[in-house]
XYZ file of C-alpha atoms in Angstrom:
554
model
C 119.299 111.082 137.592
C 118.561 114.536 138.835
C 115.127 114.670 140.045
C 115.634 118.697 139.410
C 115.935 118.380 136.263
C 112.099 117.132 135.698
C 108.960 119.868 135.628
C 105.751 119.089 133.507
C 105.910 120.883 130.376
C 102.861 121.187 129.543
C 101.036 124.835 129.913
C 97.596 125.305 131.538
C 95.379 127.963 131.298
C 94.751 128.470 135.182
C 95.046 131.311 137.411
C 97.205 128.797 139.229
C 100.944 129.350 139.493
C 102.688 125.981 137.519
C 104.974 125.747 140.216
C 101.780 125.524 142.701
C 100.161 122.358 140.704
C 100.226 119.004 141.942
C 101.893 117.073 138.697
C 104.554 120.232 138.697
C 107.937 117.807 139.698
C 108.120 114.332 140.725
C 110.314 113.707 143.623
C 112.040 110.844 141.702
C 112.448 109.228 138.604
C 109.922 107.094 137.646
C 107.583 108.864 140.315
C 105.949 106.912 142.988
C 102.434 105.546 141.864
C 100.458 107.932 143.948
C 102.488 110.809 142.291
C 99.725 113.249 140.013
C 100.874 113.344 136.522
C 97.349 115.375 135.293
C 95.112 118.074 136.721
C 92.015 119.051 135.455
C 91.200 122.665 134.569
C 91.024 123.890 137.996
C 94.406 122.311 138.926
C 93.005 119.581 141.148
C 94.469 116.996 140.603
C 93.184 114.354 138.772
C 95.505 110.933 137.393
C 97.794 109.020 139.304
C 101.065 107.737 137.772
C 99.435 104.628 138.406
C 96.437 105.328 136.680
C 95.425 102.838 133.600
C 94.914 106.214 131.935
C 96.510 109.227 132.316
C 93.495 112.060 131.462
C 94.782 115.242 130.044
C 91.498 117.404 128.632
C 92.715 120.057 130.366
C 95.625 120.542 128.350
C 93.403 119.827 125.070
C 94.509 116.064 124.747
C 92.504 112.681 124.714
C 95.193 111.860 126.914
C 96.811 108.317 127.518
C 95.563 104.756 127.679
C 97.651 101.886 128.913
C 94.808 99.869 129.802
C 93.814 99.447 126.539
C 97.353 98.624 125.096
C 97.339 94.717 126.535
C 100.952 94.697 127.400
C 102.817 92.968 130.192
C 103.510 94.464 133.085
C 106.913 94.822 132.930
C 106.880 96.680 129.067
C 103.532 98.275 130.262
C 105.707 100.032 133.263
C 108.722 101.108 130.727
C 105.520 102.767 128.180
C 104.548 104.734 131.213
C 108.270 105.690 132.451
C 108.871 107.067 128.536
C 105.615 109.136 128.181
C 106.625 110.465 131.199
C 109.913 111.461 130.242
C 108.560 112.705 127.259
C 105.707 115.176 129.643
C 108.634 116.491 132.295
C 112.060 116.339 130.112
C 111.856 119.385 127.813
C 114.033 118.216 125.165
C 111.571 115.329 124.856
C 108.516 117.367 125.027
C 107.279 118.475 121.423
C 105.372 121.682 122.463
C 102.310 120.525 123.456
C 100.521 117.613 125.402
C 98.588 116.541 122.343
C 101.299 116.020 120.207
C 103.105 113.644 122.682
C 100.564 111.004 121.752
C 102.921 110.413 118.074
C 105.381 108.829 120.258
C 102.989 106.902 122.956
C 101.293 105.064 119.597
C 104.645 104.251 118.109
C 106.488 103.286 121.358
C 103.212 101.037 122.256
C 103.718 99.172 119.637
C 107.374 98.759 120.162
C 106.365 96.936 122.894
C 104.000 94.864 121.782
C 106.386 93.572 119.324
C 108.422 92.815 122.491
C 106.174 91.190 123.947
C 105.590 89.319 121.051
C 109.344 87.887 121.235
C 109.296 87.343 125.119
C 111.539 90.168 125.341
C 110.984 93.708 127.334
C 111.063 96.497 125.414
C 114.813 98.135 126.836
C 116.251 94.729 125.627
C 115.528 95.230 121.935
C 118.529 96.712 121.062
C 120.234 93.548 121.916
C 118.419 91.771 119.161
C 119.482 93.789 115.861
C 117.766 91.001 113.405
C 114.439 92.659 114.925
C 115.398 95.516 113.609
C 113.820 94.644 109.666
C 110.575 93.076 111.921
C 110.148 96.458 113.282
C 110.548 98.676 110.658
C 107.965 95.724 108.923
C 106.095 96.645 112.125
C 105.554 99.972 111.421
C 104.092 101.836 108.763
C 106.458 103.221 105.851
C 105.353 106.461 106.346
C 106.672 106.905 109.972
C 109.808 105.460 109.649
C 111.505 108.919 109.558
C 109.734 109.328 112.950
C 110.443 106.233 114.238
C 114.143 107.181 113.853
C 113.711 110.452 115.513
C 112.134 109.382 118.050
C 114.474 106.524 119.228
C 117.402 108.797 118.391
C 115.560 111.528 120.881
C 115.374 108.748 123.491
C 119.128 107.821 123.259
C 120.459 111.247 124.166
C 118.432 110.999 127.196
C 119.841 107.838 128.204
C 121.155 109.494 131.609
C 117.869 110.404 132.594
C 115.770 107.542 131.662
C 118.567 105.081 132.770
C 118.036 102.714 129.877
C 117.538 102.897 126.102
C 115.478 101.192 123.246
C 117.921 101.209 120.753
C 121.785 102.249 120.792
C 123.544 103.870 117.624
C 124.061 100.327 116.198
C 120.589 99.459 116.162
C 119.247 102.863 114.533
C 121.917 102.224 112.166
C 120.157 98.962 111.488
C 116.554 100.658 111.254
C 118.430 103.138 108.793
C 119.495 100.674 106.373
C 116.178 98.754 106.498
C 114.308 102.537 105.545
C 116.305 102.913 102.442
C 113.909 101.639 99.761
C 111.160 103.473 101.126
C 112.386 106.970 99.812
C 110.221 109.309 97.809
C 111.385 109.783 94.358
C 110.122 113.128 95.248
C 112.756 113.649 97.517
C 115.710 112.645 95.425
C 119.548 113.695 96.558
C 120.050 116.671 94.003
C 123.890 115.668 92.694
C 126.293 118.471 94.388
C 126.986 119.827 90.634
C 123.190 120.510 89.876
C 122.704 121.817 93.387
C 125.354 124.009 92.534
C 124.205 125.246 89.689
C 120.608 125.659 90.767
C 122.067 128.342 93.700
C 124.861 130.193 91.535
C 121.672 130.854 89.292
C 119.736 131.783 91.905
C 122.752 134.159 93.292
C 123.552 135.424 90.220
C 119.443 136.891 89.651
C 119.914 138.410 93.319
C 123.321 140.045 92.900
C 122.037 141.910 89.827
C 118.469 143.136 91.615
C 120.638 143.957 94.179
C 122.774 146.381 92.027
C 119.526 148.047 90.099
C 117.231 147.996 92.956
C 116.979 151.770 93.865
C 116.422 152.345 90.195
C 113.740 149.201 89.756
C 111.777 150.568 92.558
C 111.407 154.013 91.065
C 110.218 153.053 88.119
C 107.692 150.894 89.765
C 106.438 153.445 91.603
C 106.544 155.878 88.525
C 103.911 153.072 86.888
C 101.773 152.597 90.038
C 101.151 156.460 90.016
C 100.869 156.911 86.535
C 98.416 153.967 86.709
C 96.151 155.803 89.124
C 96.090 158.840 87.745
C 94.603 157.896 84.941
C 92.344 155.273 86.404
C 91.351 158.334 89.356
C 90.771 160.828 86.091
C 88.356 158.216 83.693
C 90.789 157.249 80.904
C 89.959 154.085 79.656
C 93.715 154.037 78.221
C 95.259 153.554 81.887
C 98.844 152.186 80.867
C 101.283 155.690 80.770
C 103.195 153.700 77.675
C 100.024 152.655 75.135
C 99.730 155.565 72.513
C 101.997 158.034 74.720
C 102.712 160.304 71.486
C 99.110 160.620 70.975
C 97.085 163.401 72.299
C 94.010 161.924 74.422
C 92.724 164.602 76.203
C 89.548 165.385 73.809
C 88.078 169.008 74.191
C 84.640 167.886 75.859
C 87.241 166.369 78.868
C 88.736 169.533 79.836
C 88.665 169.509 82.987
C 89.823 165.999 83.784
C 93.826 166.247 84.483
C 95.575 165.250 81.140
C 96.746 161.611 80.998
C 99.561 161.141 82.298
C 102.478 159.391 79.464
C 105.738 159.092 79.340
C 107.376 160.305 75.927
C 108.834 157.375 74.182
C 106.623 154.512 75.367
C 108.126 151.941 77.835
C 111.280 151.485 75.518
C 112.689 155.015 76.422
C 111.312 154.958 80.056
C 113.356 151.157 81.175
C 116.567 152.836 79.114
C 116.051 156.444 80.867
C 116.099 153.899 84.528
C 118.631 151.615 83.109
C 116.804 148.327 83.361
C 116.043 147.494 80.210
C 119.391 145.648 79.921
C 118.058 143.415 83.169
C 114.971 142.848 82.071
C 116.055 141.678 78.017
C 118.783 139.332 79.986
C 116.586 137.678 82.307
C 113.039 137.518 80.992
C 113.315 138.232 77.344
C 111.795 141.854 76.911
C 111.891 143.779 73.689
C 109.955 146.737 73.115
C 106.513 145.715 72.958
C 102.958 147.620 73.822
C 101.730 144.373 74.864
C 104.381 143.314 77.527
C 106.093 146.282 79.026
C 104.449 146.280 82.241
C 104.322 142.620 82.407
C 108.218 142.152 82.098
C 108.171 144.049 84.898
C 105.959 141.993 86.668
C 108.172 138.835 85.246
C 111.242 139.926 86.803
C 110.155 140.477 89.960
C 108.617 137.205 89.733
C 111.757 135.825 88.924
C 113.574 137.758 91.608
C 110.889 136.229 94.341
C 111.244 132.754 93.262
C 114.977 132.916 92.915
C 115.460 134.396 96.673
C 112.784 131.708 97.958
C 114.343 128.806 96.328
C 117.459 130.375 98.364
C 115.990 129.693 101.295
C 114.260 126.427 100.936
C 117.531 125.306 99.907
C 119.066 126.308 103.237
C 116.270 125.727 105.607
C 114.866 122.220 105.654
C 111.450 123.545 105.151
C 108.874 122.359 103.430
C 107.187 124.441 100.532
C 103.675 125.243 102.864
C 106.132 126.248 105.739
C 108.231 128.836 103.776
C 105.229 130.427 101.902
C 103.806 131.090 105.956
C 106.801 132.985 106.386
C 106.451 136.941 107.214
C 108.695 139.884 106.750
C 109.987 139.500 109.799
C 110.986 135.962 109.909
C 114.860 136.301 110.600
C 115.911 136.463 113.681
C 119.786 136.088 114.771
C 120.459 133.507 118.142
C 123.622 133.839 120.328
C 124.893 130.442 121.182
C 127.739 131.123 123.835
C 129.729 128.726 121.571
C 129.024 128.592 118.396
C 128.411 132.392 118.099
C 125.355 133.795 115.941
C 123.444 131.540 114.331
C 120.494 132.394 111.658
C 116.310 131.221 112.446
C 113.764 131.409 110.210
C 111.100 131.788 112.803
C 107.254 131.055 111.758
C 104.414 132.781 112.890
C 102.954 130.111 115.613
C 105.765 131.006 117.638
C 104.654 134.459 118.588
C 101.418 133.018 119.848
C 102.714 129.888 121.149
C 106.300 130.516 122.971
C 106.271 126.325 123.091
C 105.830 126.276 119.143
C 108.546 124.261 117.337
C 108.260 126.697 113.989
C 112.194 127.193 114.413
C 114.180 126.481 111.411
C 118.386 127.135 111.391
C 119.518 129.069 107.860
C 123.011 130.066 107.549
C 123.088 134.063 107.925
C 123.495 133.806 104.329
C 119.331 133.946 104.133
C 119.184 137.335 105.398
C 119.688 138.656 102.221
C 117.113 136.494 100.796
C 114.793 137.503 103.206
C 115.286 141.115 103.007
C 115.570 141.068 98.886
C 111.594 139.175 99.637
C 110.126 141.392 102.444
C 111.289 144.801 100.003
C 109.461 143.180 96.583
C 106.635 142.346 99.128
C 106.446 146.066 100.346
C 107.068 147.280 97.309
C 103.866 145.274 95.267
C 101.647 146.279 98.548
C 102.271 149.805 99.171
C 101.611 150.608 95.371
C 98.430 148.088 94.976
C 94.915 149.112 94.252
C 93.539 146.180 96.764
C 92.793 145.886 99.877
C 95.049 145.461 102.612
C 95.052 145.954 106.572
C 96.962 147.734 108.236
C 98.753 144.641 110.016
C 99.276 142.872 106.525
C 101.197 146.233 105.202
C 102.930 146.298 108.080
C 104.268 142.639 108.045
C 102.926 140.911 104.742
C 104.213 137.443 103.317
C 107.685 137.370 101.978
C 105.999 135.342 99.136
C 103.481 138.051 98.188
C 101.470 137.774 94.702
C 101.330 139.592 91.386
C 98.817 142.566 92.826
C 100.484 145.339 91.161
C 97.394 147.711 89.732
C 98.948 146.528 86.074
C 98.304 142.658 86.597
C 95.117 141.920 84.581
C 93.276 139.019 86.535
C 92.975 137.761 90.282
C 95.853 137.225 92.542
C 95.619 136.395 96.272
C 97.661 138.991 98.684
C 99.643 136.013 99.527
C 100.858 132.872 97.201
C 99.342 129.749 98.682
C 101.008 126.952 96.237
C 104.657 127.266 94.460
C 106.468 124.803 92.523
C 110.250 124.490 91.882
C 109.734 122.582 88.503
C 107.857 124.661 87.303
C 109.543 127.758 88.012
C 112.974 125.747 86.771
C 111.247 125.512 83.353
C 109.312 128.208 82.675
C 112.786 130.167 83.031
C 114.934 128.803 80.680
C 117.208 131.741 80.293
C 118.268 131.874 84.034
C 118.309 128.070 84.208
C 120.242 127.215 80.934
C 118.946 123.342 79.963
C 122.895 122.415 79.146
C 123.304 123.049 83.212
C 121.274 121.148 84.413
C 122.064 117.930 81.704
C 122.824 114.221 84.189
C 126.153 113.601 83.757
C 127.643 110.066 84.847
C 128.814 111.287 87.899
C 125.780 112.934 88.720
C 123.943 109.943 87.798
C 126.417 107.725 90.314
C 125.668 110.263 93.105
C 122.003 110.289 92.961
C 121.508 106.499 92.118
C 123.418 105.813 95.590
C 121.549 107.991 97.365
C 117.871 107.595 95.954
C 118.216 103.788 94.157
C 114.186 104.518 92.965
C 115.163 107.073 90.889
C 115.960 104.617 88.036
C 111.754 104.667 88.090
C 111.941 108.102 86.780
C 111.643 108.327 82.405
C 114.001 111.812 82.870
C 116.588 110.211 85.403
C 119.232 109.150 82.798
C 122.875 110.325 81.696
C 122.192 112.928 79.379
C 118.736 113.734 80.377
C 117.838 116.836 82.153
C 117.251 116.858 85.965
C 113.501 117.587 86.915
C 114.064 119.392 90.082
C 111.210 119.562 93.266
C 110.746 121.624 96.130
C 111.074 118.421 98.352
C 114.696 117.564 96.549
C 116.207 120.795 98.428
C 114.747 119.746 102.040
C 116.113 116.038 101.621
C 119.952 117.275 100.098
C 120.459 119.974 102.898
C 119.607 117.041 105.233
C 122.344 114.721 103.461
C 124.802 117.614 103.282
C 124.687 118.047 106.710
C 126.185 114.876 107.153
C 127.554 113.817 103.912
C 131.212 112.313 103.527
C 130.285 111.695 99.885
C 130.685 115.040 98.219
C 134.139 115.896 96.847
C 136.253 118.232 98.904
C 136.445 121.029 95.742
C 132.769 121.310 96.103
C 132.357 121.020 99.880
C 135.049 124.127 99.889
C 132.117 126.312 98.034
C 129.349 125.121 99.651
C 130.390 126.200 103.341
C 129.869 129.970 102.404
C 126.310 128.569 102.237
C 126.332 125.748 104.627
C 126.496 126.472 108.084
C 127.808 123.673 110.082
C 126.223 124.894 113.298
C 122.941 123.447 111.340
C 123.819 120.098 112.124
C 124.917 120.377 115.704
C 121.282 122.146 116.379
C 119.190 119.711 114.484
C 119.174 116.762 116.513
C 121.415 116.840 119.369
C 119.656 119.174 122.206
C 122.272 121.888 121.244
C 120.316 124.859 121.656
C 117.750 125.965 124.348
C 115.326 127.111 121.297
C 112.774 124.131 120.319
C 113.900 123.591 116.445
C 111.518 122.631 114.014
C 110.178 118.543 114.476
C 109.847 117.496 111.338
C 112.682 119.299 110.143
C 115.250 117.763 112.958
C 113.742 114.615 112.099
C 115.000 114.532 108.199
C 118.440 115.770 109.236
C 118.613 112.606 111.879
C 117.755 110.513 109.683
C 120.233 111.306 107.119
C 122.529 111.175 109.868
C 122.026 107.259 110.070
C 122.268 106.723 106.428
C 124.721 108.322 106.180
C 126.090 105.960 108.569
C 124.821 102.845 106.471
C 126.171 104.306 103.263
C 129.946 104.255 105.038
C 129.289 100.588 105.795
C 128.197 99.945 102.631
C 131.562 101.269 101.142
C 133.480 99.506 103.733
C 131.714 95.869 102.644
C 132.108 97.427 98.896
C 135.994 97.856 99.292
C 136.593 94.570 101.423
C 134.930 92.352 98.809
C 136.078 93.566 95.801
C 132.031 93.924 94.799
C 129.668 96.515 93.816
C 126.934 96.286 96.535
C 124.530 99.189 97.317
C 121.185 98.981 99.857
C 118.304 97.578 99.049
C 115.720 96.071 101.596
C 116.886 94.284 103.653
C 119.794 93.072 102.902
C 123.342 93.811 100.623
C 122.987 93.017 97.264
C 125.563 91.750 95.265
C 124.474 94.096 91.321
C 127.543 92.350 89.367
């Protein structure tokens, strides 16, 4: 192994150059036991590789006990050789010193469980009917990371010089995770999925074409609304009693109200939206609702774009309502060319900050069609807003428009995809969205618990969540399942430089943890579900997954 190739990754607030520190670069691989792996916050140093804990306060972390894990001395060694890997190797490091103690808890009690069998820890991959102990082992909920981080561990195989588990093995883990998948996060059928982002493309391509005209007669409104609020009239809306003469004698020198002739019927047909907003959220001339189907479609507009990018992005729902204005960001990779990032804000504070998410460039225009109705709603509101916020608000920005009767936070802090599915039934058309058998085949293989679910029946209607897109961009990535006609329209969306970032040390960026831990993963099922078909084929049998072993259904 290079000894090069090692530096601590961890930063420290010290007027000390890095390079300067004692625990900067080992001289070999593992170190010597007098080597300094820690320095306190006046970078002298502190704990020797050979420490029974490794103390790292000054890097904000409770740091490392091996003392206290009771292993032998032999899988105690290999504990300390991969938490130090995971502090000098940058590909292994997640950011920050802190959030290296995820994988010291889960690989300690790898190796207790090889110690429990007699066996040292970079010998368990020999020993694939451990595989079900382990994943019994550990808790249900960090089987995902489990996966990642064993998968993480394999591609650094040169460096360490042994592994934990090999492909096979992770396979094995893989099939053994199956049953423990969320309903929540069912496979969405390629047909639905379909039909979900044609909708959503469909809502964008006709903003798109009336959005010089939408955002003039927003603006018309927003004036009109302050000018009578700034001049006392009580009736503020330009469209309510617009024929009638409100400017009484004893109010002469107040401006006169400002109305527009013809109510809000003749004002959308004189800006040639009233067409949009009839198709998409219903209006017909009505005093009561004509500045609230404004306020629909834009709604509409926002969820549709956002929806656009979860579906692309691997995020999850909190992560893409952090988002700013400025999120998107274009990458050169000398070989794949550009590549689209949805970058969070963490990472302009924290340059080690893994709030990196790959979108196909397709989410620009998401992301533009977002920051413009987010600009638009706070340059014409009547609350307040710094100057910072209007410079670079939310891309998911709330109702604040000076029409909106009741309270609505600057920026939305909950969103739900069901919800916004079914509240807009003319977009999303229920006969669309209807399971057929094929559907039903798809998603049964891919989330078997979904049979739990009252709705999840041929002929029922799909109930969509925001955790269903995160999960079927993962599978897509690595799918070999969906049929070739609808693979062919999916690659305008899905870039296949996503996979070869997510989980295999292909870029020098630091992608998003959790996210390249769903798309490896998948990866591994995906890997199971081709075995599966193999047995299925060679016996003649319908088999699919379930615990722990292949079940014969017939």
């Amino acid at each position: 192994m290079n000894k090069h190739a090692l530096r601590f990754c961890g930063n420290l607030d010290s007027s000390q150059e890095a390079s300067e520190l004692r625990n900067y670069q080992p001289c070999t691989f593992p170190p010597p036991d007098d080597f300094y792996v820690s320095v306190d916050k006046d970078g002298k140093p502190l704990s020797k590789y050979s420490d029974d804990k490794w103390d790292f306060s000054a890097y904000g972390s409770k740091g490392f006990n091996f003392g206290n894990q009771e292993l032998t001395s032999k899988n105690n060694d290999l504990l300390k050789q991969l938490i130090f890997l995971y502090l000098y190797h940058m590909p292994l490091f997640p950011g920050k010193v802190q959030s290296v103690y995820h994988p010291f808890y889960t690989l300690a009690k790898l190796c207790k469980l090889a110690d429990s069998h007699n066996i040292t820890l970079d010998q368990l991959y020999r020993f694939p009917r451990l595989a079900g102990e382990v994943m019994a082992y550990i808790q249900p909920a960090q089987h995902e990371k489990l996966i990642g981080v064993l998968n993480s561990l394999l591609r650094s195989e040169e460096f360490l010089g042994w592994k934990i588990a090999d492909a096979a093995f992770i396979e094995e883990l893989a099939r053994h995770r199956i049953p423990h998948i969320n309903t929540q996060r069912a496979y969405i059928p390629p047909r639905l999925w379909m039909s979900l982002i044609q909708s959503t493309e469909t809502v964008m391509d006709a903003f798109q074409t009336h959005q010089a005209a939408f955002e003039k007669a927003w603006v018309w409104i927003s004036n009109a609304y302050r000018h009578n609020i700034e001049n006392g009239y009580n009736q503020m809306s330009p469209f309510h009693n617009s024929e009638v003469d409100v400017n009484y004698k004893n109010h002469r020198s107040r401006k006169p109200r400002q109305v527009y002739p013809g109510g809000s019927k003749a004002f959308f047909e004189h800006y040639g939206i009233a067409n949009l907003l009839n198709q998409w959220v219903g209006y017909v001339p009505d005093p009561t609702y004509d500045t609230a189907a404004l306020s629909s479609y834009a709604n509409l507009v926002r969820d549709c774009a956002f929806t656009f990018i979860l579906a692309h992005s691997i995020q999850r729902v909190g992560e893409g309502l952090s988002l700013r204005s400025d999120c998107f960001h274009l990458d050169y990779d000398p070989t794949l060319g550009k590549i689209g990032l949805l970058v969070g804000e963490t990472t302009k504070t924290d340059p080690d900050s893994d709030a990196r998410w790959v979108v196909p460039t397709s989410v620009e225009r998401a992301v533009n069609i977002l920051k413009f109705l987010s600009h638009l709603r706070i340059d014409n509101t009547f609350k307040s807003v710094t100057p910072e916020f209007a410079r670079n608000p939310y891309l998911m920005t709330g109702q604040i428009e000076c029409w909106h009767r009741g309270s609505t936070s600057l920026n939305l802090s909950q969103w739900g995809l069901g919800k916004f599915v079914e509240k807009n039934h003319l977009l999303f058309e229920e006969a669309n969205f209807s399971i057929t058998e094929e559907d039903y085949k798809i998603a049964y293989q891919l989330t078997p618990r979904l049979t739990e679910e009252s709705w999840f029946k041929v002929g029922g209607t799909w109930s969509f969540s925001a955790h269903q897109l995160r999960r079927t961009l993962a599978v897509n990535l690595f799918t070999s399942e969906v049929p070739d006609s609808v693979i062919q329209w999916m690659m305008k969306h899905k870039s296949l430089n996503q996979s070869y970032y997510y989980g295999r040390n292909h870029t020098r960026l630091r992608m998003n943890t959790a996210a390249e831990q769903a798309v490896v993963t998948e990866s591994y099922r995906a890997i199971v579900r081709t075995l599966i078909e193999i047995a299925e084929n060679t016996l003649g049998e319908k088999v699919h997954a379930t615990g722990n072993y292949l079940i014969n259904v017939n």
